[in-house]
Every structure is written in C-alpha cells, then in structure tokens.
Coordinates of N, CA and C in Angstrom, one line a residue:
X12 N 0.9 -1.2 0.0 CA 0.0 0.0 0.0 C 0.9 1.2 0.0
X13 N 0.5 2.3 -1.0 CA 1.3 3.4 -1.1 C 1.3 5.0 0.0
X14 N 1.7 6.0 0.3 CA 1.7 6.4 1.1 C 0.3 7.3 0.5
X15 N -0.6 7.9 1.4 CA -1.5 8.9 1.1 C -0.8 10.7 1.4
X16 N -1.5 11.2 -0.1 CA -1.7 12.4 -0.1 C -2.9 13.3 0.4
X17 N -2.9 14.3 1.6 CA -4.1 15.2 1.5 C -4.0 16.5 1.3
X18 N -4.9 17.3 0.1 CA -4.4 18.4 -0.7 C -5.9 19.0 -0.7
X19 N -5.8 20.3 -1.2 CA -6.7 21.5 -1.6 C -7.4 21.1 -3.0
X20 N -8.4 20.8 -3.4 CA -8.6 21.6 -4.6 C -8.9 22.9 -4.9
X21 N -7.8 23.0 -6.1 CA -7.7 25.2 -5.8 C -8.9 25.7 -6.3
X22 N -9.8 24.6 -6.7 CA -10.6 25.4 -8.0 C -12.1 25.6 -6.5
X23 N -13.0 24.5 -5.9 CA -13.6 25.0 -5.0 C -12.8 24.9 -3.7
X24 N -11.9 24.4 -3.5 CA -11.5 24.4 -1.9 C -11.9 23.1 -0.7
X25 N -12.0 22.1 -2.0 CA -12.6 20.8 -1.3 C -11.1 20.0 -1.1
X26 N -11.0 19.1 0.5 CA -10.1 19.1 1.1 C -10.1 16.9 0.2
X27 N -8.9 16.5 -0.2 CA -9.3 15.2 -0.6 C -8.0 14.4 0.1
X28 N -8.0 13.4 -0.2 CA -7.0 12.0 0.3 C -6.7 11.4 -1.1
X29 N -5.9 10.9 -1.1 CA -5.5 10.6 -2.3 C -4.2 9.5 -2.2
X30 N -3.8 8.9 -3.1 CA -2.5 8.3 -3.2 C -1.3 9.3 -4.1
X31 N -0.4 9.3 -3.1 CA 0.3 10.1 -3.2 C 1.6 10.0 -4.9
X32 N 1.5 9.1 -5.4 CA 2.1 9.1 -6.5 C 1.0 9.5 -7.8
X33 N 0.0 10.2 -7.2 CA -0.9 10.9 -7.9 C -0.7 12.3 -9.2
X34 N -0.2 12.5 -10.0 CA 0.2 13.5 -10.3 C -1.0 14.8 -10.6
X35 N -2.1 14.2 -11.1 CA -3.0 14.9 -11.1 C -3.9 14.0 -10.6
X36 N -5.2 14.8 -10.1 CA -6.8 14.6 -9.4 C -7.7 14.9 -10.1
X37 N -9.0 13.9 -10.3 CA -10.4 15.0 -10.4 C -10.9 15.0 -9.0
X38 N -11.1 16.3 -8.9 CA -12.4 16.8 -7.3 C -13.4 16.0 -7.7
X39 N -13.7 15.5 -6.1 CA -14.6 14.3 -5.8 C -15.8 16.1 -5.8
X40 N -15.8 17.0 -5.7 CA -16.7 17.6 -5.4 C -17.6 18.9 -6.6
X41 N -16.2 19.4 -7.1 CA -16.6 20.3 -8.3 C -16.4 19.1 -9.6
X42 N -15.5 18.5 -9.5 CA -15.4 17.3 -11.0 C -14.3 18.2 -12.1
X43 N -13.6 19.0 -11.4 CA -12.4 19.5 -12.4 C -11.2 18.8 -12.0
X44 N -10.5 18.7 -12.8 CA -9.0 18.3 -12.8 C -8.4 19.1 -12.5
X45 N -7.0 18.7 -11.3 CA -5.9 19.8 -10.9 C -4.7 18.8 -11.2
X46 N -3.6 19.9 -11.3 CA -2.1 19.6 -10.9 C -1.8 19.1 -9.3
X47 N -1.6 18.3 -9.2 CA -1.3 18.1 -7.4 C -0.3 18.4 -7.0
X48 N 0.5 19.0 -7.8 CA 2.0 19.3 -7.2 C 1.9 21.4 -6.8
X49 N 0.5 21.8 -7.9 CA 0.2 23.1 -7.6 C -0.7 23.4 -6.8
X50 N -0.9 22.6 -6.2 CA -2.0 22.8 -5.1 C -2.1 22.8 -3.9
X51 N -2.3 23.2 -3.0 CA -2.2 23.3 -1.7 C -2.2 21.8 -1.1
X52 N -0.8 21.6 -0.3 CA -0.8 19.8 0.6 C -0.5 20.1 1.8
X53 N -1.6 19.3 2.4 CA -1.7 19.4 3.7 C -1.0 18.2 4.3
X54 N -0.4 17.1 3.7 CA 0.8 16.3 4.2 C 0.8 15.2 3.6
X55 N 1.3 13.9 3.9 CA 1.6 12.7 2.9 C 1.5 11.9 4.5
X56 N 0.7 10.6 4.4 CA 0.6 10.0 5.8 C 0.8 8.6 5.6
X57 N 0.8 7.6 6.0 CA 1.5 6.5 6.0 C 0.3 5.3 5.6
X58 N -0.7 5.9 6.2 CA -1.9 4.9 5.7 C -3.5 5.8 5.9
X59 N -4.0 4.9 4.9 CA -5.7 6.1 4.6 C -6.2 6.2 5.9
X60 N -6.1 5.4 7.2 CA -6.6 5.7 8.4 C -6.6 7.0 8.7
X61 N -5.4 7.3 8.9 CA -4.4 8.5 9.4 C -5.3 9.5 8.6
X62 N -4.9 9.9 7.0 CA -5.2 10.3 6.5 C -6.8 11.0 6.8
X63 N -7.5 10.2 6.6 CA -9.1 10.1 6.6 C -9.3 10.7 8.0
X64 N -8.5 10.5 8.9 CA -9.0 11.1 10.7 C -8.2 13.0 10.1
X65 N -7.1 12.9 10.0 CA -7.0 14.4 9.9 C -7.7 15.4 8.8
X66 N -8.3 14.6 7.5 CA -9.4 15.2 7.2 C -10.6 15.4 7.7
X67 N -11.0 14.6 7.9 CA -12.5 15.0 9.2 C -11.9 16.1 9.9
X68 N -10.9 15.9 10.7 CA -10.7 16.8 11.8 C -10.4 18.4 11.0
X69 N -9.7 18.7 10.0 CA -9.4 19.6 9.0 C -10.5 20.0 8.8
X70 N -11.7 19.5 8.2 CA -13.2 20.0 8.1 C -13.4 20.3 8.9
X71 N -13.6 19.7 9.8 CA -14.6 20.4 10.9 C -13.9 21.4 11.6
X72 N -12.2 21.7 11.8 CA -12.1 22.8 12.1 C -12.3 24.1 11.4
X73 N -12.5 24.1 9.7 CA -12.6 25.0 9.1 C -14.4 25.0 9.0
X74 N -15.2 23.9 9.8 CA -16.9 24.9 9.5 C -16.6 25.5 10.5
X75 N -15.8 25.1 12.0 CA -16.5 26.1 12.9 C -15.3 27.7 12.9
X76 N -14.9 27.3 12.5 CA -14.1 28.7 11.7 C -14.5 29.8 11.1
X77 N -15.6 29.2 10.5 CA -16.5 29.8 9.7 C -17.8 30.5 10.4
X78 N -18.1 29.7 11.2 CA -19.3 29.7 12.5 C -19.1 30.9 13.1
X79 N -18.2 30.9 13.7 CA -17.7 31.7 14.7 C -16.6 33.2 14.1
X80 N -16.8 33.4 12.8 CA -16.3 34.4 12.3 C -17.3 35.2 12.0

C-alpha cells in the first residue's frame, strides 16, 4: 500500500485523500482536474486511516471557523 496524499482543490476548496504518486486529481466535489503538485498539501501519511481522521478533523475545524467568524 502506497503512502497517502491530502491536498486543496484550488478550484472550489474541497479538502481530498488521495495516493500520493498521484500527479494529477479530479475533485470528488466540483469534478475539475488539478495539478497536485500546484496545489495546496496538507501532508503525505503512511496509511488512509491517518489520512481520513486528519481530514474530518481539517473540516470540521474550518466549518467552525466559519461559524464563529
């Protein structure tokens, strides 16, 4: 199993997991293709566990970021 990537898509700002020898993505959310190397990375993790808990946690600290602004 290969290491995971979690990155920005630039185009709406949807936060994804991915495998990290990925060079490009489509967004699970708008459905555009990005460069992954131009895009905002929020880290490379050892397995999709990891990965998948600091996205949830990444979301939910940017709704209530939002909440509370």
């Amino acid at each position: 199993m290969g290491k995971i990537r979690v990155a920005e898509c630039p185009n709406c700002g949807e936060i994804l997991a991915f495998y990290a020898n990925y060079k490009t993505k489509q967004c699970t959310r708008c459905g555009k293709r990005f460069d992954v190397l131009k895009s905002k990375i929020y880290g490379v993790f050892d397995n999709a566990l990891k990965a998948s808990e600091f996205v949830k946690k990444l979301k939910y600290s940017r709704k209530n970021a939002r909440k509370y602004s």
